mmCIF file of N, CA and C in Angstrom:
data_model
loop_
_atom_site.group_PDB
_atom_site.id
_atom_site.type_symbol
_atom_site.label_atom_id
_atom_site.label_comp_id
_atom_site.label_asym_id
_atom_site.label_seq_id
_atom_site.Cartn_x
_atom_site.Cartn_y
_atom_site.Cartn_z
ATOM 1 N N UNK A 1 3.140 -12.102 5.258
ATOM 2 C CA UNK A 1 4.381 -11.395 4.957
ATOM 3 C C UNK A 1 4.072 -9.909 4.742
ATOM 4 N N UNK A 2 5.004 -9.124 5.183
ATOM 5 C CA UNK A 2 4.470 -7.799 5.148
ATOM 6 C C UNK A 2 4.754 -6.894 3.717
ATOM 7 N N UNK A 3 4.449 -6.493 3.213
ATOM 8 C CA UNK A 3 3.795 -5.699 1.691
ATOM 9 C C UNK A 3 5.374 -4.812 1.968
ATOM 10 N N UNK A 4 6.622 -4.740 0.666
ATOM 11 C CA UNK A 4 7.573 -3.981 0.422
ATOM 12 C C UNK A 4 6.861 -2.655 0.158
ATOM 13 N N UNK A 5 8.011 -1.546 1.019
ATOM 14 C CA UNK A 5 7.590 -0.197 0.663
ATOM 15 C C UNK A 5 8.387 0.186 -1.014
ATOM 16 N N UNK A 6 9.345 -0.440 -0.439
ATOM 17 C CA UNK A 6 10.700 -0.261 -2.089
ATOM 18 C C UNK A 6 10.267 -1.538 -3.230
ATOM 19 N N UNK A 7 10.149 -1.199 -4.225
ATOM 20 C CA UNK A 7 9.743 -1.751 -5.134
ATOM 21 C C UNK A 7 11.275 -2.105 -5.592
ATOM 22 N N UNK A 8 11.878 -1.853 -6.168
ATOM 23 C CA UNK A 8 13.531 -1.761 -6.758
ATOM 24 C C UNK A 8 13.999 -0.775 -6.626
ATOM 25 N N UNK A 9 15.425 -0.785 -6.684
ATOM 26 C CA UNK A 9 16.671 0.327 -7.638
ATOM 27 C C UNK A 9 16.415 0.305 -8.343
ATOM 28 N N UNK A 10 16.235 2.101 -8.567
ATOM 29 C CA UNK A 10 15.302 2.739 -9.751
ATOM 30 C C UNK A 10 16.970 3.360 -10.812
ATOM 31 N N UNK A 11 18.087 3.969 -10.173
ATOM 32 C CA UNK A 11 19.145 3.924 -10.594
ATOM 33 C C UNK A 11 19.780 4.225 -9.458
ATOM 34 N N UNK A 12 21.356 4.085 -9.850
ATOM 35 C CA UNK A 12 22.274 4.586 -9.148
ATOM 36 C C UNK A 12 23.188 6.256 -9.822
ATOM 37 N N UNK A 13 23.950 6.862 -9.611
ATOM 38 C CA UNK A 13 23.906 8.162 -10.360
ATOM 39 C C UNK A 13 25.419 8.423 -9.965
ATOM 40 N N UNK A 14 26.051 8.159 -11.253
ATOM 41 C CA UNK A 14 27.949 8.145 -10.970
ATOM 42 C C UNK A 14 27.564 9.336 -12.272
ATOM 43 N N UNK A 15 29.684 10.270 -11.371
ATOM 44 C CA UNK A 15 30.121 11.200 -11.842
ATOM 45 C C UNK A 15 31.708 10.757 -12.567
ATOM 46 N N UNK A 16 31.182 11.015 -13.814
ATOM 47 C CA UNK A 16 32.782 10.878 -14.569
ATOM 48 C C UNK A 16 33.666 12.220 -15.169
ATOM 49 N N UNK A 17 34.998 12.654 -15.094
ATOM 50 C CA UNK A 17 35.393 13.697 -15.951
ATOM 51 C C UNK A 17 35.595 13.420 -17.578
ATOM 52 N N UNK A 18 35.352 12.068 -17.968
ATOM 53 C CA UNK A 18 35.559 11.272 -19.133
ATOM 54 C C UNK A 18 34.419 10.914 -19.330
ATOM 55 N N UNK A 19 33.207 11.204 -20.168
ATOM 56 C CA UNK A 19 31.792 10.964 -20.759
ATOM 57 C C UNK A 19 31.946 9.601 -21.797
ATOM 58 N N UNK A 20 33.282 9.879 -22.287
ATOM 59 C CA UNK A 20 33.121 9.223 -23.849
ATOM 60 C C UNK A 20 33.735 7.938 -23.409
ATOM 61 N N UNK A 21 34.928 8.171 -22.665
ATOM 62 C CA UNK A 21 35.575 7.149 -22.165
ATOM 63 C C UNK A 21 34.732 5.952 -21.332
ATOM 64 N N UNK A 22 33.717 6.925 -20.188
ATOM 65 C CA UNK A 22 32.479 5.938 -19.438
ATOM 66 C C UNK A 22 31.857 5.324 -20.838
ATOM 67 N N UNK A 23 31.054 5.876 -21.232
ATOM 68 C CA UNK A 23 30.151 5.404 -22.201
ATOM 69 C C UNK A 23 30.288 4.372 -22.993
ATOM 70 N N UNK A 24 31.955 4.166 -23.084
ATOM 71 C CA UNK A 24 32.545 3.402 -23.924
ATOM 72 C C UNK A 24 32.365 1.971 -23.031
ATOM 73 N N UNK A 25 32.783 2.557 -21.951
ATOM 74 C CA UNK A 25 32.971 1.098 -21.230
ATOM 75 C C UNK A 25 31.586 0.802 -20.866
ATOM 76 N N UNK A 26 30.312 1.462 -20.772
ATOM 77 C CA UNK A 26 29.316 0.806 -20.116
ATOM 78 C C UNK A 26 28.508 0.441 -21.292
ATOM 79 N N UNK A 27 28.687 1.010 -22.461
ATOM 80 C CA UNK A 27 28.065 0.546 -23.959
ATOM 81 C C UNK A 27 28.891 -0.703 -25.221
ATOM 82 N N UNK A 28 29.824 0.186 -25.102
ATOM 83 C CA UNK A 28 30.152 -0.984 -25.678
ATOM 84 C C UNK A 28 30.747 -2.119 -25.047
ATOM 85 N N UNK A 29 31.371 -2.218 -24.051
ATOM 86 C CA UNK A 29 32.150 -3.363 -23.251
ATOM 87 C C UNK A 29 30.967 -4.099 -22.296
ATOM 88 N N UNK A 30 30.198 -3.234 -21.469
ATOM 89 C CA UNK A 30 29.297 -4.411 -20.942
ATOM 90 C C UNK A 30 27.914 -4.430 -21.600
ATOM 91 N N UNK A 31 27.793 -3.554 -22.832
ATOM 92 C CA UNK A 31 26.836 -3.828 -23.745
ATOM 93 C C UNK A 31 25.609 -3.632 -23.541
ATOM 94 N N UNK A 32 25.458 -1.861 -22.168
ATOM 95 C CA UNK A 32 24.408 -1.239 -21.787
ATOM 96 C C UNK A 32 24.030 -0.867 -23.209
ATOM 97 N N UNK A 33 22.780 -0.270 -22.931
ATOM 98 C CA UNK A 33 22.220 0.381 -24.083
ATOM 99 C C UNK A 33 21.797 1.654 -23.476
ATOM 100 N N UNK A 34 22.255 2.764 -24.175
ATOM 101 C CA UNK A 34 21.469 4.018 -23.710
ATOM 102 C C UNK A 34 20.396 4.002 -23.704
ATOM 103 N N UNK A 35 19.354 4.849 -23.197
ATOM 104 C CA UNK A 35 18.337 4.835 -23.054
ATOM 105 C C UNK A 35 17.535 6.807 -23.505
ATOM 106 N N UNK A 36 18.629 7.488 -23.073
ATOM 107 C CA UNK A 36 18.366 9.199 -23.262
ATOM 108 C C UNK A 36 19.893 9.691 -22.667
ATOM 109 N N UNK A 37 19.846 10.787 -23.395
ATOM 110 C CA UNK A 37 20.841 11.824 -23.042
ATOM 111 C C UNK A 37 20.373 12.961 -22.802
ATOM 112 N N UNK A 38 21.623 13.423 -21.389
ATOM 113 C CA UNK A 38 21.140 14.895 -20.804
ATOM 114 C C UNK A 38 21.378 15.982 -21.624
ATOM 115 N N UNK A 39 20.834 17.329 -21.779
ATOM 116 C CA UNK A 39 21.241 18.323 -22.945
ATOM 117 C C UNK A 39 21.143 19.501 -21.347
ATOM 118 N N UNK A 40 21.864 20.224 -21.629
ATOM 119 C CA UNK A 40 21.664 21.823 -20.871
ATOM 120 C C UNK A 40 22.545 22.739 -21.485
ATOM 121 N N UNK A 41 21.870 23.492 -22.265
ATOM 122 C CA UNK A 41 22.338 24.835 -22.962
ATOM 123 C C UNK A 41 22.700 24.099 -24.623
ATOM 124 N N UNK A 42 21.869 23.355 -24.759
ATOM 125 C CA UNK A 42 22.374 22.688 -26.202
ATOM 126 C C UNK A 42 23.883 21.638 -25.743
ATOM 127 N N UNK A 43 24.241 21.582 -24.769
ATOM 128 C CA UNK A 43 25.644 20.547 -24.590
ATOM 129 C C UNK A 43 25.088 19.545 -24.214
ATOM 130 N N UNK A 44 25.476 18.247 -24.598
ATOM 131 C CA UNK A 44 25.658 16.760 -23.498
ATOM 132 C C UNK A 44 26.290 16.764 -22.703
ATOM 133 N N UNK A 45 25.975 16.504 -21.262
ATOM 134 C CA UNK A 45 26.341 16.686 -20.063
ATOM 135 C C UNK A 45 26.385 15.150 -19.698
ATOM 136 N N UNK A 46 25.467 14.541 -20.390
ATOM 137 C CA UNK A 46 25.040 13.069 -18.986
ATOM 138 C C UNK A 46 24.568 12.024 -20.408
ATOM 139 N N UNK A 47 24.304 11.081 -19.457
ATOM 140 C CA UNK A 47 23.563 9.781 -20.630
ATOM 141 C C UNK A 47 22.798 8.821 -19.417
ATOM 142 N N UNK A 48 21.779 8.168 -19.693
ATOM 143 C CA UNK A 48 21.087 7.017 -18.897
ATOM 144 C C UNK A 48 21.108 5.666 -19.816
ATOM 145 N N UNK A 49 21.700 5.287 -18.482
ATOM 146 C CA UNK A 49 22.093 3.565 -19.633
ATOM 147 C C UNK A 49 20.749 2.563 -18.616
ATOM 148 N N UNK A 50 20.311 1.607 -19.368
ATOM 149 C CA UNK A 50 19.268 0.694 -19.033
ATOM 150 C C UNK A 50 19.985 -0.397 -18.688
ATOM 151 N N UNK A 51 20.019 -0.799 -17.760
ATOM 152 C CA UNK A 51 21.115 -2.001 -16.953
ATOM 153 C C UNK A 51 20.025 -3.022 -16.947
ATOM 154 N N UNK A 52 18.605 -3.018 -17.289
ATOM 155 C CA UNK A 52 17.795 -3.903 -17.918
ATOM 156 C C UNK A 52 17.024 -4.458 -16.453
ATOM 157 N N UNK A 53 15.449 -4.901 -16.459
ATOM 158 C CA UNK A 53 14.342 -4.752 -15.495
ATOM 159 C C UNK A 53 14.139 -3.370 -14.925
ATOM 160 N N UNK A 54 13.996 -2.387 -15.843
ATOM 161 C CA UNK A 54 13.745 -1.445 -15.074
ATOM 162 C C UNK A 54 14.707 -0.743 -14.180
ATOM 163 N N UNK A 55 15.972 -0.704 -14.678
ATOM 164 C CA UNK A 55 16.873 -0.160 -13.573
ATOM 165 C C UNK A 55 17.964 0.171 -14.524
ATOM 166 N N UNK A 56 18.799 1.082 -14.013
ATOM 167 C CA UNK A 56 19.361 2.296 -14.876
ATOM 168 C C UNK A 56 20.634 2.419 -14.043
ATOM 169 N N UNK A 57 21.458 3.679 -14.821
ATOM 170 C CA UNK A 57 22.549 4.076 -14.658
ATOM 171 C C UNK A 57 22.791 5.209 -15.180
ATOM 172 N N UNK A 58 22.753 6.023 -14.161
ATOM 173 C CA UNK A 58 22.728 7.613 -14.497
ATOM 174 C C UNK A 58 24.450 8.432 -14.459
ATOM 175 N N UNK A 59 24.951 8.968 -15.404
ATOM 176 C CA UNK A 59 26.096 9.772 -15.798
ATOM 177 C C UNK A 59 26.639 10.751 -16.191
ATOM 178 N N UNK A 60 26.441 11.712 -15.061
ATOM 179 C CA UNK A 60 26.826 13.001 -15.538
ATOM 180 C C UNK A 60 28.300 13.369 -15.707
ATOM 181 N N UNK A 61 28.798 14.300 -16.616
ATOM 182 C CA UNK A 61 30.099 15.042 -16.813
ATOM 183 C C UNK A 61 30.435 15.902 -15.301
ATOM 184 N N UNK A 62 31.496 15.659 -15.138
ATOM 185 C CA UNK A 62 31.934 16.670 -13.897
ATOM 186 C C UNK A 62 33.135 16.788 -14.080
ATOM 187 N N UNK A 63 33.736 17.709 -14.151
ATOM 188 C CA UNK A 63 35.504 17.962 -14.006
ATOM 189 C C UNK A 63 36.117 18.307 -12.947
ATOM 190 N N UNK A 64 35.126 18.474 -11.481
ATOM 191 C CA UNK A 64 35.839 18.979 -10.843
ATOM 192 C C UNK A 64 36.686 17.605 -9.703
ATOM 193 N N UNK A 65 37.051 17.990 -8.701
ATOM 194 C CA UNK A 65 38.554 16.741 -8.391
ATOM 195 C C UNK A 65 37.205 15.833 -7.849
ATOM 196 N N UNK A 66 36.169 15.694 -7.089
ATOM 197 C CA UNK A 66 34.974 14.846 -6.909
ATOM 198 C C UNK A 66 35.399 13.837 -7.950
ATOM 199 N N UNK A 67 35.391 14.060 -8.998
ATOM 200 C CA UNK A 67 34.917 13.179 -9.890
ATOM 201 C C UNK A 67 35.982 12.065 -10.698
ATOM 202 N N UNK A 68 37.441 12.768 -9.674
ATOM 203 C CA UNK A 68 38.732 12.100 -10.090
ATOM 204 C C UNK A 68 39.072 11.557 -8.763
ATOM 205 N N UNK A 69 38.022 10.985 -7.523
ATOM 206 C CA UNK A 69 38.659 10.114 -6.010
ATOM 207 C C UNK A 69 38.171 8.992 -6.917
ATOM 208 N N UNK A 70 38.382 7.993 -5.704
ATOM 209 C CA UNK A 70 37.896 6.796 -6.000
ATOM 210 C C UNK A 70 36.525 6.644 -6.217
ATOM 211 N N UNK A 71 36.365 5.323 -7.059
ATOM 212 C CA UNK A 71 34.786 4.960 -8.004
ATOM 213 C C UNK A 71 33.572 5.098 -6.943
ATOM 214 N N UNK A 72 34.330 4.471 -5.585
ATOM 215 C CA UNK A 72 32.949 4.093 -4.754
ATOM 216 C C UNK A 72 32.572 6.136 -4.269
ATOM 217 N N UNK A 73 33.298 6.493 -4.121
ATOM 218 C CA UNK A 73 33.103 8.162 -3.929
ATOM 219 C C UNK A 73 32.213 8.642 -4.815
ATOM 220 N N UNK A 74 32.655 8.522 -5.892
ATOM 221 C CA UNK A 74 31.560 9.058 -7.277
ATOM 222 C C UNK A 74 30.020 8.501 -7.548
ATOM 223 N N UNK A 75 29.721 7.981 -6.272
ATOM 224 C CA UNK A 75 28.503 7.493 -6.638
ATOM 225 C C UNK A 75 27.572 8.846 -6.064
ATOM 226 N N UNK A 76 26.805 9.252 -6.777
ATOM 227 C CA UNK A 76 26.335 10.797 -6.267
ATOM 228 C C UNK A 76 25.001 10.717 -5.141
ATOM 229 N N UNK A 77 24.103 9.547 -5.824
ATOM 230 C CA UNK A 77 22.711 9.193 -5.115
ATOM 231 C C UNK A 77 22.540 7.745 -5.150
ATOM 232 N N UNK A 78 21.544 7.391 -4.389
ATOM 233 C CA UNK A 78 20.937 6.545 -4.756
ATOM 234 C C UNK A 78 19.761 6.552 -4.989
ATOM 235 N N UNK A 79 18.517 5.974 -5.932
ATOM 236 C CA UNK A 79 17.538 6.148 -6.153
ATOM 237 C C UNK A 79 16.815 4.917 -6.363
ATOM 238 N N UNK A 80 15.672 5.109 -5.585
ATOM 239 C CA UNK A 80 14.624 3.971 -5.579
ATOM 240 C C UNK A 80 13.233 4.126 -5.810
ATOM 241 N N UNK A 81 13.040 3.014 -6.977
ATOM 242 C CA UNK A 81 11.470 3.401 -7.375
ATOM 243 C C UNK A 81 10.375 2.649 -6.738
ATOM 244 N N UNK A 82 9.252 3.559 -6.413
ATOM 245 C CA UNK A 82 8.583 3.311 -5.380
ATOM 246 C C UNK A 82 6.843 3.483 -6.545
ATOM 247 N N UNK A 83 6.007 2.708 -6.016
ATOM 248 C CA UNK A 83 4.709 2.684 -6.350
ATOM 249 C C UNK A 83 3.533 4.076 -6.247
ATOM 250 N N UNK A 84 4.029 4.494 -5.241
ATOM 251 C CA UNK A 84 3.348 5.509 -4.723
ATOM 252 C C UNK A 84 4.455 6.494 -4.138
ATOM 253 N N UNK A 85 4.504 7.365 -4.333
ATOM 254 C CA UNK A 85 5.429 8.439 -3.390
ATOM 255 C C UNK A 85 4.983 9.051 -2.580
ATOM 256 N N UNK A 86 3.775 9.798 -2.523
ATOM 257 C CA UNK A 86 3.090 10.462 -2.128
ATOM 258 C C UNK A 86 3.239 9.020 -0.402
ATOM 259 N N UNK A 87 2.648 7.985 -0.888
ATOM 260 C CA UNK A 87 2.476 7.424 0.354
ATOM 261 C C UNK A 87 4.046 7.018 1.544
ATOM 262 N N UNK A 88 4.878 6.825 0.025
ATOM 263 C CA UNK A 88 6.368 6.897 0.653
ATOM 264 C C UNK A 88 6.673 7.990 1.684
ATOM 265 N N UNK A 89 6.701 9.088 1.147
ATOM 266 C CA UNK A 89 7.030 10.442 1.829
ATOM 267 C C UNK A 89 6.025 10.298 2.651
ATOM 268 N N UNK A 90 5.520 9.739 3.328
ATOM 269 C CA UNK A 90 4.357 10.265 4.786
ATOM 270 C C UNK A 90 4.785 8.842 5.425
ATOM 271 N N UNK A 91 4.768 7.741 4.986
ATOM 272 C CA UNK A 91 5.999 6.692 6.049
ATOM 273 C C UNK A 91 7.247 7.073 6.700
ATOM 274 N N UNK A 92 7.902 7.907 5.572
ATOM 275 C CA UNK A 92 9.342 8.646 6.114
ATOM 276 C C UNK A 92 9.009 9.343 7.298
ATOM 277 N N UNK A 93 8.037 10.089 6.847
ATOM 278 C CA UNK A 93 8.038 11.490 7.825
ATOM 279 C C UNK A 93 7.659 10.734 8.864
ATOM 280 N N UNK A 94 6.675 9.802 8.828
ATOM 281 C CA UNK A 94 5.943 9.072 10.080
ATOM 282 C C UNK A 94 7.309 8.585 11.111
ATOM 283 N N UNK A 95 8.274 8.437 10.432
ATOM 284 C CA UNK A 95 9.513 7.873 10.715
ATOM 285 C C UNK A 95 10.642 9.298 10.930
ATOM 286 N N UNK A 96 10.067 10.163 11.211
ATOM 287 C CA UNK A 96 10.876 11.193 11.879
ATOM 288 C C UNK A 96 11.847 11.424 10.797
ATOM 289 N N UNK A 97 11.860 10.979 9.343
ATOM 290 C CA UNK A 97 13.278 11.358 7.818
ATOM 291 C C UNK A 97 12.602 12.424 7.533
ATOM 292 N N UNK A 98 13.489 13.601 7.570
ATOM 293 C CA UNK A 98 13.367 14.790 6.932
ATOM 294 C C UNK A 98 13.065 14.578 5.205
ATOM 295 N N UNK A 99 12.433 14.684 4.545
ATOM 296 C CA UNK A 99 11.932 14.333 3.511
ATOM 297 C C UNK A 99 11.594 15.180 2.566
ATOM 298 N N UNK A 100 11.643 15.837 1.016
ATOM 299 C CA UNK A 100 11.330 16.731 0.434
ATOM 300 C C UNK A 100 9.842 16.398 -0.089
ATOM 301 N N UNK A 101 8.709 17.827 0.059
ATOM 302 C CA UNK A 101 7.941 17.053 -0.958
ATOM 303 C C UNK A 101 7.828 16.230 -2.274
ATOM 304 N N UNK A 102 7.197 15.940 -3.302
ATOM 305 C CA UNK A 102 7.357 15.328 -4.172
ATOM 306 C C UNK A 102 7.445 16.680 -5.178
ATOM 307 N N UNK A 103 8.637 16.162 -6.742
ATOM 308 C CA UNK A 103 7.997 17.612 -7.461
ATOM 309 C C UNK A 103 8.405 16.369 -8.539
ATOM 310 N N UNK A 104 8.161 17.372 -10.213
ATOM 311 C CA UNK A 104 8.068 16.544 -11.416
ATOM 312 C C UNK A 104 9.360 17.310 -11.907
ATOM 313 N N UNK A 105 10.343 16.210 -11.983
ATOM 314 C CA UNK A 105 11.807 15.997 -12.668
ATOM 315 C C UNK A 105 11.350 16.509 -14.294
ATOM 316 N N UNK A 106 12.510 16.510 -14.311
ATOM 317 C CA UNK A 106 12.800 16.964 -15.912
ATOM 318 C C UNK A 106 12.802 15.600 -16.782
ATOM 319 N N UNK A 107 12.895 14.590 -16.367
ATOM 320 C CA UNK A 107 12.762 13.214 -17.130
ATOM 321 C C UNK A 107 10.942 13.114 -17.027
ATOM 322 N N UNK A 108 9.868 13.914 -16.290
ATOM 323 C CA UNK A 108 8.547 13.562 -16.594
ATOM 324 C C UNK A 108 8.320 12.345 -15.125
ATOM 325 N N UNK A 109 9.333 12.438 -14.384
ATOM 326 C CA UNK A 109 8.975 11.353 -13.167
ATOM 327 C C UNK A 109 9.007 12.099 -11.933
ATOM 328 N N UNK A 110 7.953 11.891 -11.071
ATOM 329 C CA UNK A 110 7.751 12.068 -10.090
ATOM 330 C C UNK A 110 8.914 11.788 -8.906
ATOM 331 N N UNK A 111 9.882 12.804 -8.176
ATOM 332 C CA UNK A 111 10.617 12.321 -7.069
ATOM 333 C C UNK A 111 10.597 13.192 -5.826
ATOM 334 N N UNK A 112 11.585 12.392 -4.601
ATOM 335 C CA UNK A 112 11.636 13.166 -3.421
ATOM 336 C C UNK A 112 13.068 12.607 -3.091
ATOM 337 N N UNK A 113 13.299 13.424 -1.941
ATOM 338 C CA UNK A 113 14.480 13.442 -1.478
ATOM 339 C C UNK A 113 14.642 13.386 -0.096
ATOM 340 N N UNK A 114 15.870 12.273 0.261
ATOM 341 C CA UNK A 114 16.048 12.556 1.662
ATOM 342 C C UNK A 114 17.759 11.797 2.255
ATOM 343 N N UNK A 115 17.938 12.031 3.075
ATOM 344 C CA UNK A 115 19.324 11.418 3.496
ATOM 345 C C UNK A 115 19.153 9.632 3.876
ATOM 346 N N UNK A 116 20.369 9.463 3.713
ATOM 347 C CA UNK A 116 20.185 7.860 5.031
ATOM 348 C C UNK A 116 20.497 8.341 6.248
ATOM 349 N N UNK A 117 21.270 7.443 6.918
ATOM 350 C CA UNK A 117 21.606 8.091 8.172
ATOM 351 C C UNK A 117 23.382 7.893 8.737
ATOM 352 N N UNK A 118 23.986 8.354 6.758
ATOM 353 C CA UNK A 118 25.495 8.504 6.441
ATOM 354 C C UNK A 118 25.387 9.459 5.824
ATOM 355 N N UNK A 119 24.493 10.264 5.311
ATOM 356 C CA UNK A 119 24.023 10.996 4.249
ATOM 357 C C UNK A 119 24.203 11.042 3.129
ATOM 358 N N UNK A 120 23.964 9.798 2.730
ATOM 359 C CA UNK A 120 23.921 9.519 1.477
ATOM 360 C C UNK A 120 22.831 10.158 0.631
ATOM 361 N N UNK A 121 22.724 10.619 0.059
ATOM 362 C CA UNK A 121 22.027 11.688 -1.087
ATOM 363 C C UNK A 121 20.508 9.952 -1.385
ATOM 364 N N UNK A 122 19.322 10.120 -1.002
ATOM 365 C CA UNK A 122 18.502 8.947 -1.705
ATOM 366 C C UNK A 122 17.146 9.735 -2.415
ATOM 367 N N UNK A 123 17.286 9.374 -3.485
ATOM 368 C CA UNK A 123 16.154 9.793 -4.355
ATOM 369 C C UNK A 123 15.355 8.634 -4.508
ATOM 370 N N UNK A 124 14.054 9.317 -4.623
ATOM 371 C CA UNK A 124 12.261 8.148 -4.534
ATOM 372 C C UNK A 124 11.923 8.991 -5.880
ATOM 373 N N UNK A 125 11.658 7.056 -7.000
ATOM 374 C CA UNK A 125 11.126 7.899 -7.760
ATOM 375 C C UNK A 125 9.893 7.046 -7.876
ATOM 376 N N UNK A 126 8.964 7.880 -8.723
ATOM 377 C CA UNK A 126 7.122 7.502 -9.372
ATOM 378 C C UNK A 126 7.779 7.741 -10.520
ATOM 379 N N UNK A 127 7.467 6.803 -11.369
ATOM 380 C CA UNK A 127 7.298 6.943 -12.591
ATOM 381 C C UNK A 127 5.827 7.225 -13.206
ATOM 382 N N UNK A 128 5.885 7.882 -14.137
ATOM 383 C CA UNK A 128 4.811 8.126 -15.000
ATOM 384 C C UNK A 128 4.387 8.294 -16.423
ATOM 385 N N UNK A 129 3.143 8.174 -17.001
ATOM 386 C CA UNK A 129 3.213 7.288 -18.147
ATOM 387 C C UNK A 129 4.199 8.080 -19.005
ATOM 388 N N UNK A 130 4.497 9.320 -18.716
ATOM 389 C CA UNK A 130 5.646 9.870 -19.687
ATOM 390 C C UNK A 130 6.852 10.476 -19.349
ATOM 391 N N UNK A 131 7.270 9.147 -18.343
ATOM 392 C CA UNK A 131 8.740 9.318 -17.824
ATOM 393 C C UNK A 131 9.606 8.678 -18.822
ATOM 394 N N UNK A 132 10.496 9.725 -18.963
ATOM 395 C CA UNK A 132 11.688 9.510 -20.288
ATOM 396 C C UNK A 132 12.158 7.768 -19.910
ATOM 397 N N UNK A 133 12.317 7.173 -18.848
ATOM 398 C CA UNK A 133 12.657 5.844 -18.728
ATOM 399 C C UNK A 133 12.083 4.766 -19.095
ATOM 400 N N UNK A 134 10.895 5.336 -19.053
ATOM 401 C CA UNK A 134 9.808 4.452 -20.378
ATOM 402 C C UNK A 134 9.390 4.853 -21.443
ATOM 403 N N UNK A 135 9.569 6.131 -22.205
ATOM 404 C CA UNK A 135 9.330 6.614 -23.392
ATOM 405 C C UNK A 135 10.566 6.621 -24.331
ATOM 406 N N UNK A 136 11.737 7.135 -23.486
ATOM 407 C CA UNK A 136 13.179 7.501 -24.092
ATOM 408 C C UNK A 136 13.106 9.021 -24.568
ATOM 409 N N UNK A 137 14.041 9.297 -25.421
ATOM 410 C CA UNK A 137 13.916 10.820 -25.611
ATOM 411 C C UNK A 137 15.133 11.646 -25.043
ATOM 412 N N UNK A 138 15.020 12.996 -24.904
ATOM 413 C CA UNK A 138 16.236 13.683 -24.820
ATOM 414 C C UNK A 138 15.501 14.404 -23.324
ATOM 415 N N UNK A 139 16.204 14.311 -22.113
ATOM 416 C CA UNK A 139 15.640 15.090 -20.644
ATOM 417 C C UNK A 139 16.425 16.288 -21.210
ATOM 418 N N UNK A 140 15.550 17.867 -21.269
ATOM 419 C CA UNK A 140 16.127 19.238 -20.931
ATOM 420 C C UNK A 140 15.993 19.287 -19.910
ATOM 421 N N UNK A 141 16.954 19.809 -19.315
ATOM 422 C CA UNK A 141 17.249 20.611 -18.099
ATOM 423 C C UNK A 141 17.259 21.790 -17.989
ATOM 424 N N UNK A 142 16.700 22.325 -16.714
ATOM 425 C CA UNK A 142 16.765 23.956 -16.796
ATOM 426 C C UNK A 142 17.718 24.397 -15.829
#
């Protein structure tokens, strides 16, 4: 059987104009648990909920009309965690996907970037031993 390049959905990454209102429903009603909140300029912008095995749910604030179409619209990325990236990104490329190098996120995890072929926004992540998804903590953003 041949060896998976994708390990799992690492998260998916929805936009709400209602933070408190999401939060409500993904914490207390289906009984996510946060995991970290986004800060930029001292504000909460976002939150990461743990949808549990290692897989998440990423939520940023947006007000603009994006973020008031329909649910399946608001999904911003998709992201998949991968073992190696470094080796990911040179399969892609081997595969003719325009591909970003790898750089280190503000959560402490290793990612890259590239389209599908709808252009869907797909993020590759490496985790590492002091990625906020396994430590927890507050991600600054710059």
């Amino acid at each position: 059987m041949e060896e998976k390049m994708i390990k799992q959905l690492a998260h998916v990454c929805l936009l709400t104009n209602d933070l408190a209102a999401t939060e409500d429903f993904y914490c207390r009603v289906l009984k996510l648990h946060s995991r970290f909140d986004f800060y930029k300029d001292n504000a909460r912008f976002g939150l990461y909920l743990d949808a549990g095995n290692g897989t998440f749910i990423e939520v940023f604030k947006d007000d603009s009309e994006q973020s008031e179409k329909a649910s399946v619209q608001n999904i911003k990325h998709l992201c998949f965690q991968v073992d190696d990236i470094e080796e990911t990104i040179q399969t892609l490329r081997n595969n003719d996907i325009d591909i970003s190098d790898k750089k280190m996120g503000a959560d402490n995890s290793w990612q890259s970037w590239c389209k599908d072929p709808n252009g869907v926004d797909i993020e590759l992540h490496q985790y590492t031993d002091q990625s906020l998804q396994l430590t927890g903590g507050i991600c600054y953003v710059q």
